[in-house]
């Protein structure tokens, strides 16, 4: 059983920053890939950023240059640093871990960008 626990959501003004965390019950460095997704009402779930086992990363065009995905081995936690936030970044953010034999999801954390 793999458990993911997210943290760091909240309310921020446009142009501000937030950092989301995703702590895992298994080593995140054993995952084939880990990612952040977001969902807003009326829209399909969007893949925001991915980090692969080898450390390579991918980003959605909408967040390139503003968001950074990373991992911390000591804390066994994946992060999403979000800078220059825009109102359209408002969503529930979910982390995902793909271990090959199992894919796990976090419970989601709300990010609201509003003045």
Tab-separated table of N, CA, C and O in Angstrom:
chain	number	residue	atom	x	y	z
A	1	UNK	N	0.839	-1.178	0.000
A	1	UNK	CA	0.000	0.000	0.000
A	1	UNK	C	0.885	1.241	0.000
A	1	UNK	O	1.794	1.364	0.817
A	2	UNK	N	0.621	2.133	-0.921
A	2	UNK	CA	1.377	3.367	-1.020
A	2	UNK	C	0.471	4.519	-0.595
A	2	UNK	O	-0.662	4.629	-1.064
A	3	UNK	N	0.975	5.349	0.285
A	3	UNK	CA	0.203	6.514	0.715
A	3	UNK	C	0.966	7.786	0.396
A	3	UNK	O	2.181	7.861	0.613
A	4	UNK	N	0.230	8.755	-0.132
A	4	UNK	CA	0.796	10.065	-0.444
A	4	UNK	C	0.022	11.115	0.340
A	4	UNK	O	-1.207	11.105	0.344
A	5	UNK	N	0.741	12.022	0.972
A	5	UNK	CA	0.109	13.082	1.752
A	5	UNK	C	0.620	14.420	1.252
A	5	UNK	O	1.828	14.684	1.290
A	6	UNK	N	-0.315	15.258	0.803
A	6	UNK	CA	0.052	16.555	0.253
A	6	UNK	C	-0.045	17.644	1.300
A	6	UNK	O	-0.797	17.532	2.275
A	7	UNK	N	0.697	18.703	1.049
A	7	UNK	CA	0.662	19.859	1.939
A	7	UNK	C	0.999	21.109	1.146
A	7	UNK	O	1.508	21.026	0.027
A	8	UNK	N	0.682	22.268	1.732
A	8	UNK	CA	1.173	23.518	1.176
A	8	UNK	C	0.195	24.341	0.373
A	8	UNK	O	0.554	25.423	-0.097
A	9	UNK	N	-1.022	23.870	0.190
A	9	UNK	CA	-1.983	24.675	-0.551
A	9	UNK	C	-2.431	25.888	0.246
A	9	UNK	O	-2.090	26.061	1.407
A	10	UNK	N	-3.203	26.749	-0.404
A	10	UNK	CA	-3.707	27.920	0.290
A	10	UNK	C	-4.131	29.012	-0.653
A	10	UNK	O	-4.266	28.795	-1.862
A	11	UNK	N	-4.320	30.182	-0.077
A	11	UNK	CA	-4.732	31.368	-0.820
A	11	UNK	C	-3.533	32.287	-1.013
A	11	UNK	O	-2.813	32.579	-0.038
A	12	UNK	N	-3.319	32.738	-2.235
A	12	UNK	CA	-2.197	33.620	-2.530
A	12	UNK	C	-2.638	34.649	-3.557
A	12	UNK	O	-3.524	34.384	-4.379
A	13	UNK	N	-2.035	35.821	-3.505
A	13	UNK	CA	-2.355	36.869	-4.470
A	13	UNK	C	-1.656	36.607	-5.796
A	13	UNK	O	-0.615	35.946	-5.839
A	14	UNK	N	-2.222	37.111	-6.881
A	14	UNK	CA	-1.537	36.977	-8.183
A	14	UNK	C	-0.113	37.506	-8.105
A	14	UNK	O	0.144	38.543	-7.494
A	15	UNK	N	0.798	36.756	-8.714
A	15	UNK	CA	2.204	37.093	-8.651
A	15	UNK	C	2.935	36.470	-7.488
A	15	UNK	O	4.171	36.527	-7.429
A	16	UNK	N	2.203	35.879	-6.579
A	16	UNK	CA	2.800	35.269	-5.399
A	16	UNK	C	3.318	33.867	-5.650
A	16	UNK	O	3.296	33.371	-6.783
A	17	UNK	N	3.789	33.242	-4.566
A	17	UNK	CA	4.393	31.913	-4.650
A	17	UNK	C	3.812	30.987	-3.595
A	17	UNK	O	3.385	31.432	-2.515
A	18	UNK	N	3.820	29.707	-3.915
A	18	UNK	CA	3.469	28.644	-2.976
A	18	UNK	C	4.349	27.448	-3.278
A	18	UNK	O	4.781	27.256	-4.421
A	19	UNK	N	4.576	26.640	-2.259
A	19	UNK	CA	5.264	25.375	-2.477
A	19	UNK	C	4.394	24.249	-1.956
A	19	UNK	O	4.021	24.236	-0.777
A	20	UNK	N	4.105	23.313	-2.846
A	20	UNK	CA	3.350	22.121	-2.472
A	20	UNK	C	4.312	20.984	-2.163
A	20	UNK	O	5.362	20.865	-2.792
A	21	UNK	N	3.954	20.163	-1.192
A	21	UNK	CA	4.744	19.000	-0.845
A	21	UNK	C	3.927	17.730	-0.971
A	21	UNK	O	2.704	17.749	-0.808
A	22	UNK	N	4.590	16.634	-1.268
A	22	UNK	CA	3.944	15.323	-1.377
A	22	UNK	C	4.852	14.302	-0.710
A	22	UNK	O	5.866	13.902	-1.279
A	23	UNK	N	4.481	13.919	0.511
A	23	UNK	CA	5.254	12.935	1.258
A	23	UNK	C	4.721	11.535	0.972
A	23	UNK	O	3.501	11.323	0.947
A	24	UNK	N	5.638	10.584	0.776
A	24	UNK	CA	5.244	9.230	0.394
A	24	UNK	C	5.637	8.215	1.462
A	24	UNK	O	6.611	8.405	2.194
A	25	UNK	N	4.874	7.107	1.519
A	25	UNK	CA	5.171	6.042	2.476
A	25	UNK	C	6.233	5.086	1.957
A	25	UNK	O	6.796	4.313	2.729
A	26	UNK	N	6.504	5.133	0.641
A	26	UNK	CA	7.593	4.373	0.035
A	26	UNK	C	8.599	5.352	-0.553
A	26	UNK	O	8.273	6.500	-0.821
A	27	UNK	N	9.806	4.876	-0.779
A	27	UNK	CA	10.837	5.757	-1.320
A	27	UNK	C	10.398	6.341	-2.654
A	27	UNK	O	10.065	5.617	-3.592
A	28	UNK	N	10.416	7.664	-2.741
A	28	UNK	CA	10.005	8.297	-3.989
A	28	UNK	C	11.030	8.076	-5.091
A	28	UNK	O	10.722	8.202	-6.267
A	29	UNK	N	12.258	7.700	-4.715
A	29	UNK	CA	13.287	7.479	-5.723
A	29	UNK	C	13.148	6.106	-6.367
A	29	UNK	O	13.858	5.808	-7.324
A	30	UNK	N	12.257	5.282	-5.848
A	30	UNK	CA	11.945	4.013	-6.486
A	30	UNK	C	10.788	4.131	-7.469
A	30	UNK	O	10.515	3.185	-8.217
A	31	UNK	N	10.103	5.259	-7.451
A	31	UNK	CA	8.989	5.453	-8.381
A	31	UNK	C	9.525	5.654	-9.795
A	31	UNK	O	10.540	6.328	-9.996
A	32	UNK	N	8.832	5.091	-10.762
A	32	UNK	CA	9.225	5.311	-12.153
A	32	UNK	C	9.034	6.781	-12.523
A	32	UNK	O	9.813	7.356	-13.274
A	33	UNK	N	7.998	7.353	-11.976
A	33	UNK	CA	7.725	8.766	-12.217
A	33	UNK	C	6.798	9.269	-11.124
A	33	UNK	O	5.998	8.513	-10.575
A	34	UNK	N	6.931	10.540	-10.838
A	34	UNK	CA	5.998	11.208	-9.932
A	34	UNK	C	5.561	12.504	-10.595
A	34	UNK	O	6.334	13.127	-11.332
A	35	UNK	N	4.324	12.859	-10.318
A	35	UNK	CA	3.827	14.051	-10.984
A	35	UNK	C	2.823	14.824	-10.175
A	35	UNK	O	2.303	14.337	-9.158
A	36	UNK	N	2.575	16.022	-10.620
A	36	UNK	CA	1.535	16.885	-10.073
A	36	UNK	C	0.478	17.114	-11.152
A	36	UNK	O	0.810	17.428	-12.299
A	37	UNK	N	-0.762	16.950	-10.753
A	37	UNK	CA	-1.903	17.200	-11.622
A	37	UNK	C	-2.764	18.270	-10.958
A	37	UNK	O	-2.662	18.495	-9.746
A	38	UNK	N	-3.623	18.885	-11.748
A	38	UNK	CA	-4.581	19.814	-11.161
A	38	UNK	C	-5.925	19.667	-11.868
A	38	UNK	O	-5.989	19.266	-13.020
A	39	UNK	N	-6.960	20.021	-11.106
A	39	UNK	CA	-8.309	19.892	-11.630
A	39	UNK	C	-9.121	21.106	-11.223
A	39	UNK	O	-9.089	21.523	-10.062
A	40	UNK	N	-9.818	21.661	-12.194
A	40	UNK	CA	-10.737	22.757	-11.933
A	40	UNK	C	-12.123	22.365	-12.421
A	40	UNK	O	-12.246	21.560	-13.353
A	41	UNK	N	-13.173	22.905	-11.818
A	41	UNK	CA	-14.533	22.548	-12.232
A	41	UNK	C	-14.754	22.828	-13.714
A	41	UNK	O	-14.374	23.891	-14.216
A	42	UNK	N	-15.313	21.864	-14.408
A	42	UNK	CA	-15.629	22.049	-15.815
A	42	UNK	C	-14.485	21.772	-16.761
A	42	UNK	O	-14.645	21.872	-17.972
A	43	UNK	N	-13.327	21.433	-16.204
A	43	UNK	CA	-12.170	21.133	-17.049
A	43	UNK	C	-11.647	19.749	-16.749
A	43	UNK	O	-11.831	19.218	-15.654
A	44	UNK	N	-10.961	19.186	-17.728
A	44	UNK	CA	-10.337	17.888	-17.512
A	44	UNK	C	-9.101	18.049	-16.630
A	44	UNK	O	-8.488	19.112	-16.578
A	45	UNK	N	-8.755	16.962	-15.966
A	45	UNK	CA	-7.539	16.969	-15.151
A	45	UNK	C	-6.327	17.244	-16.036
A	45	UNK	O	-6.202	16.700	-17.121
A	46	UNK	N	-5.459	18.103	-15.557
A	46	UNK	CA	-4.294	18.519	-16.333
A	46	UNK	C	-3.016	18.057	-15.658
A	46	UNK	O	-2.845	18.248	-14.443
A	47	UNK	N	-2.121	17.478	-16.431
A	47	UNK	CA	-0.800	17.126	-15.927
A	47	UNK	C	0.037	18.396	-15.913
A	47	UNK	O	0.256	19.003	-16.956
A	48	UNK	N	0.525	18.761	-14.749
A	48	UNK	CA	1.262	20.006	-14.579
A	48	UNK	C	2.764	19.787	-14.723
A	48	UNK	O	3.445	20.521	-15.437
A	49	UNK	N	3.284	18.789	-14.020
A	49	UNK	CA	4.724	18.553	-14.027
A	49	UNK	C	5.005	17.110	-13.658
A	49	UNK	O	4.261	16.505	-12.884
A	50	UNK	N	6.093	16.574	-14.212
A	50	UNK	CA	6.509	15.202	-13.951
A	50	UNK	C	8.003	15.179	-13.672
A	50	UNK	O	8.767	15.911	-14.314
A	51	UNK	N	8.392	14.333	-12.720
A	51	UNK	CA	9.808	14.064	-12.499
A	51	UNK	C	10.003	12.558	-12.563
A	51	UNK	O	9.278	11.790	-11.928
A	52	UNK	N	10.958	12.137	-13.368
A	52	UNK	CA	11.200	10.719	-13.597
A	52	UNK	C	12.296	10.213	-12.669
A	52	UNK	O	13.006	10.995	-12.026
A	53	UNK	N	12.422	8.886	-12.629
A	53	UNK	CA	13.390	8.272	-11.725
A	53	UNK	C	14.791	8.836	-11.939
A	53	UNK	O	15.545	9.027	-10.986
A	54	UNK	N	15.139	9.126	-13.210
A	54	UNK	CA	16.493	9.618	-13.489
A	54	UNK	C	16.653	11.098	-13.196
A	54	UNK	O	17.726	11.671	-13.415
A	55	UNK	N	15.569	11.730	-12.724
A	55	UNK	CA	15.637	13.140	-12.364
A	55	UNK	C	15.211	14.085	-13.469
A	55	UNK	O	15.110	15.310	-13.232
A	56	UNK	N	14.963	13.568	-14.657
A	56	UNK	CA	14.508	14.441	-15.734
A	56	UNK	C	13.088	14.912	-15.452
A	56	UNK	O	12.338	14.251	-14.724
A	57	UNK	N	12.737	16.044	-16.024
A	57	UNK	CA	11.444	16.657	-15.725
A	57	UNK	C	10.721	17.095	-16.993
A	57	UNK	O	11.346	17.351	-18.033
A	58	UNK	N	9.411	17.179	-16.894
A	58	UNK	CA	8.563	17.726	-17.955
A	58	UNK	C	7.545	18.663	-17.329
A	58	UNK	O	7.107	18.440	-16.186
A	59	UNK	N	7.167	19.676	-18.097
A	59	UNK	CA	6.185	20.639	-17.602
A	59	UNK	C	5.136	20.924	-18.665
A	59	UNK	O	5.424	20.914	-19.861
A	60	UNK	N	3.932	21.233	-18.210
A	60	UNK	CA	2.913	21.735	-19.113
A	60	UNK	C	3.344	23.104	-19.613
A	60	UNK	O	3.988	23.875	-18.885
A	61	UNK	N	2.990	23.424	-20.840
A	61	UNK	CA	3.376	24.713	-21.413
A	61	UNK	C	2.874	25.874	-20.555
A	61	UNK	O	3.528	26.914	-20.464
A	62	UNK	N	1.726	25.675	-19.933
A	62	UNK	CA	1.111	26.753	-19.163
A	62	UNK	C	1.889	27.128	-17.908
A	62	UNK	O	1.667	28.195	-17.330
A	63	UNK	N	2.810	26.244	-17.463
A	63	UNK	CA	3.541	26.527	-16.221
A	63	UNK	C	5.046	26.605	-16.422
A	63	UNK	O	5.783	26.888	-15.473
A	64	UNK	N	5.514	26.358	-17.639
A	64	UNK	CA	6.958	26.390	-17.897
A	64	UNK	C	7.542	27.744	-17.521
A	64	UNK	O	6.982	28.796	-17.854
A	65	UNK	N	8.663	27.688	-16.825
A	65	UNK	CA	9.323	28.916	-16.409
A	65	UNK	C	8.796	29.481	-15.100
A	65	UNK	O	9.394	30.407	-14.539
A	66	UNK	N	7.681	28.945	-14.611
A	66	UNK	CA	7.100	29.447	-13.362
A	66	UNK	C	7.097	28.382	-12.264
A	66	UNK	O	7.249	28.710	-11.089
A	67	UNK	N	6.901	27.142	-12.639
A	67	UNK	CA	6.824	26.040	-11.677
A	67	UNK	C	8.080	25.183	-11.768
A	67	UNK	O	8.637	24.996	-12.851
A	68	UNK	N	8.482	24.621	-10.629
A	68	UNK	CA	9.627	23.718	-10.584
A	68	UNK	C	9.278	22.511	-9.732
A	68	UNK	O	8.858	22.665	-8.575
A	69	UNK	N	9.475	21.332	-10.295
A	69	UNK	CA	9.244	20.087	-9.569
A	69	UNK	C	10.586	19.560	-9.078
A	69	UNK	O	11.598	19.662	-9.785
A	70	UNK	N	10.610	19.023	-7.855
A	70	UNK	CA	11.868	18.542	-7.296
A	70	UNK	C	11.590	17.437	-6.283
A	70	UNK	O	10.442	17.188	-5.916
A	71	UNK	N	12.673	16.794	-5.826
A	71	UNK	CA	12.566	15.722	-4.830
A	71	UNK	C	13.593	15.950	-3.733
A	71	UNK	O	14.686	16.452	-3.999
A	72	UNK	N	13.249	15.542	-2.530
A	72	UNK	CA	14.152	15.602	-1.383
A	72	UNK	C	14.302	14.191	-0.840
A	72	UNK	O	13.342	13.610	-0.319
A	73	UNK	N	15.517	13.647	-0.932
A	73	UNK	CA	15.734	12.253	-0.526
A	73	UNK	C	15.587	12.088	0.984
A	73	UNK	O	15.024	11.108	1.457
A	74	UNK	N	16.109	13.043	1.730
A	74	UNK	CA	16.079	12.933	3.190
A	74	UNK	C	14.643	12.954	3.707
A	74	UNK	O	14.258	12.160	4.563
A	75	UNK	N	13.841	13.868	3.157
A	75	UNK	CA	12.447	13.980	3.606
A	75	UNK	C	11.514	13.060	2.831
A	75	UNK	O	10.319	12.986	3.159
A	76	UNK	N	12.041	12.383	1.814
A	76	UNK	CA	11.224	11.505	0.980
A	76	UNK	C	9.967	12.220	0.502
A	76	UNK	O	8.842	11.706	0.606
A	77	UNK	N	10.174	13.412	0.010
A	77	UNK	CA	9.068	14.273	-0.377
A	77	UNK	C	9.335	14.894	-1.745
A	77	UNK	O	10.463	15.276	-2.059
A	78	UNK	N	8.274	14.965	-2.527
A	78	UNK	CA	8.328	15.661	-3.810
A	78	UNK	C	7.712	17.040	-3.619
A	78	UNK	O	6.757	17.195	-2.840
A	79	UNK	N	8.243	18.015	-4.323
A	79	UNK	CA	7.759	19.385	-4.180
A	79	UNK	C	7.352	19.972	-5.522
A	79	UNK	O	7.836	19.547	-6.581
A	80	UNK	N	6.478	20.951	-5.454
A	80	UNK	CA	6.165	21.780	-6.615
A	80	UNK	C	6.260	23.230	-6.168
A	80	UNK	O	5.406	23.708	-5.413
A	81	UNK	N	7.320	23.894	-6.593
A	81	UNK	CA	7.483	25.305	-6.305
A	81	UNK	C	6.759	26.091	-7.380
A	81	UNK	O	7.067	25.943	-8.564
A	82	UNK	N	5.808	26.900	-6.962
A	82	UNK	CA	4.987	27.651	-7.905
A	82	UNK	C	5.223	29.136	-7.704
A	82	UNK	O	4.928	29.675	-6.627
A	83	UNK	N	5.779	29.767	-8.713
A	83	UNK	CA	6.055	31.203	-8.676
A	83	UNK	C	5.208	31.937	-9.708
A	83	UNK	O	4.649	31.319	-10.620
A	84	UNK	N	5.129	33.241	-9.553
A	84	UNK	CA	4.374	34.081	-10.503
A	84	UNK	C	2.982	33.512	-10.749
A	84	UNK	O	2.539	33.371	-11.899
A	85	UNK	N	2.312	33.177	-9.671
A	85	UNK	CA	1.010	32.528	-9.791
A	85	UNK	C	-0.023	33.438	-10.423
A	85	UNK	O	-0.018	34.664	-10.209
A	86	UNK	N	-0.909	32.818	-11.188
A	86	UNK	CA	-1.969	33.521	-11.905
A	86	UNK	C	-3.322	32.997	-11.438
A	86	UNK	O	-3.421	31.861	-10.965
A	87	UNK	N	-4.368	33.783	-11.591
A	87	UNK	CA	-5.702	33.290	-11.209
A	87	UNK	C	-6.066	31.983	-11.897
A	87	UNK	O	-6.746	31.131	-11.301
A	88	UNK	N	-5.601	31.791	-13.114
A	88	UNK	CA	-5.910	30.540	-13.826
A	88	UNK	C	-5.177	29.333	-13.283
A	88	UNK	O	-5.428	28.209	-13.716
A	89	UNK	N	-4.269	29.537	-12.340
A	89	UNK	CA	-3.627	28.414	-11.660
A	89	UNK	C	-4.493	27.869	-10.517
A	89	UNK	O	-4.153	26.845	-9.913
A	90	UNK	N	-5.582	28.554	-10.222
A	90	UNK	CA	-6.487	28.097	-9.169
A	90	UNK	C	-7.043	26.723	-9.504
A	90	UNK	O	-7.577	26.513	-10.590
A	91	UNK	N	-6.869	25.783	-8.597
A	91	UNK	CA	-7.289	24.398	-8.840
A	91	UNK	C	-7.033	23.571	-7.585
A	91	UNK	O	-6.386	24.041	-6.645
A	92	UNK	N	-7.534	22.352	-7.610
A	92	UNK	CA	-7.108	21.352	-6.631
A	92	UNK	C	-5.933	20.608	-7.250
A	92	UNK	O	-6.037	20.107	-8.374
A	93	UNK	N	-4.845	20.566	-6.524
A	93	UNK	CA	-3.622	19.927	-7.006
A	93	UNK	C	-3.462	18.563	-6.346
A	93	UNK	O	-3.600	18.443	-5.125
A	94	UNK	N	-3.140	17.573	-7.168
A	94	UNK	CA	-2.956	16.198	-6.708
A	94	UNK	C	-1.553	15.720	-7.077
A	94	UNK	O	-1.067	16.016	-8.168
A	95	UNK	N	-0.952	14.969	-6.188
A	95	UNK	CA	0.301	14.326	-6.565
A	95	UNK	C	0.032	12.853	-6.887
A	95	UNK	O	-0.913	12.254	-6.384
A	96	UNK	N	0.880	12.336	-7.726
A	96	UNK	CA	0.761	10.952	-8.185
A	96	UNK	C	2.129	10.302	-8.175
A	96	UNK	O	3.133	10.952	-8.495
A	97	UNK	N	2.167	9.034	-7.803
A	97	UNK	CA	3.408	8.258	-7.846
A	97	UNK	C	3.147	6.979	-8.612
A	97	UNK	O	2.219	6.229	-8.283
A	98	UNK	N	3.954	6.730	-9.615
A	98	UNK	CA	3.830	5.517	-10.426
A	98	UNK	C	5.013	4.612	-10.114
A	98	UNK	O	6.146	4.906	-10.524
A	99	UNK	N	4.737	3.522	-9.390
A	99	UNK	CA	5.788	2.581	-9.049
A	99	UNK	C	5.843	1.406	-10.025
A	99	UNK	O	6.610	0.475	-9.822
A	100	UNK	N	5.018	1.454	-11.064
A	100	UNK	CA	4.960	0.365	-12.026
A	100	UNK	C	3.922	-0.655	-11.602
A	100	UNK	O	2.959	-0.909	-12.320
A	101	UNK	N	4.103	-1.260	-10.433
A	101	UNK	CA	3.150	-2.244	-9.913
A	101	UNK	C	1.958	-1.564	-9.258
A	101	UNK	O	0.934	-2.215	-9.002
A	102	UNK	N	2.080	-0.232	-9.013
A	102	UNK	CA	0.994	0.478	-8.333
A	102	UNK	C	1.125	1.961	-8.617
A	102	UNK	O	2.233	2.515	-8.639
A	103	UNK	N	-0.021	2.581	-8.854
A	103	UNK	CA	-0.064	4.033	-8.993
A	103	UNK	C	-0.880	4.582	-7.841
A	103	UNK	O	-1.985	4.107	-7.574
A	104	UNK	N	-0.356	5.560	-7.146
A	104	UNK	CA	-1.023	6.112	-5.972
A	104	UNK	C	-1.284	7.594	-6.154
A	104	UNK	O	-0.527	8.295	-6.844
A	105	UNK	N	-2.334	8.066	-5.473
A	105	UNK	CA	-2.731	9.465	-5.535
A	105	UNK	C	-2.821	10.058	-4.136
A	105	UNK	O	-3.221	9.376	-3.190
A	106	UNK	N	-2.494	11.326	-4.047
A	106	UNK	CA	-2.729	12.059	-2.821
A	106	UNK	C	-4.176	12.499	-2.746
A	106	UNK	O	-4.952	12.327	-3.680
A	107	UNK	N	-4.515	13.117	-1.618
A	107	UNK	CA	-5.897	13.493	-1.374
A	107	UNK	C	-6.272	14.822	-2.036
A	107	UNK	O	-7.447	15.154	-2.132
A	108	UNK	N	-5.290	15.573	-2.485
A	108	UNK	CA	-5.547	16.846	-3.135
A	108	UNK	C	-5.403	18.007	-2.171
A	108	UNK	O	-5.724	17.891	-0.981
A	109	UNK	N	-4.922	19.119	-2.693
A	109	UNK	CA	-4.807	20.331	-1.888
A	109	UNK	C	-5.232	21.527	-2.741
A	109	UNK	O	-4.864	21.630	-3.911
A	110	UNK	N	-6.030	22.391	-2.145
A	110	UNK	CA	-6.598	23.524	-2.881
A	110	UNK	C	-5.593	24.665	-2.974
A	110	UNK	O	-5.000	25.073	-1.967
A	111	UNK	N	-5.433	25.178	-4.188
A	111	UNK	CA	-4.645	26.387	-4.416
A	111	UNK	C	-5.574	27.429	-5.025
A	111	UNK	O	-6.212	27.171	-6.049
A	112	UNK	N	-5.661	28.575	-4.377
A	112	UNK	CA	-6.509	29.652	-4.862
A	112	UNK	C	-5.662	30.895	-5.063
A	112	UNK	O	-4.986	31.350	-4.116
A	113	UNK	N	-5.690	31.417	-6.287
A	113	UNK	CA	-4.932	32.625	-6.612
A	113	UNK	C	-5.932	33.742	-6.862
A	113	UNK	O	-6.654	33.732	-7.862
A	114	UNK	N	-5.979	34.677	-5.944
A	114	UNK	CA	-6.988	35.727	-6.028
A	114	UNK	C	-6.541	36.939	-5.227
A	114	UNK	O	-5.873	36.806	-4.196
A	115	UNK	N	-6.933	38.101	-5.692
A	115	UNK	CA	-6.654	39.329	-4.949
A	115	UNK	C	-7.837	39.684	-4.045
A	115	UNK	O	-7.777	40.679	-3.328
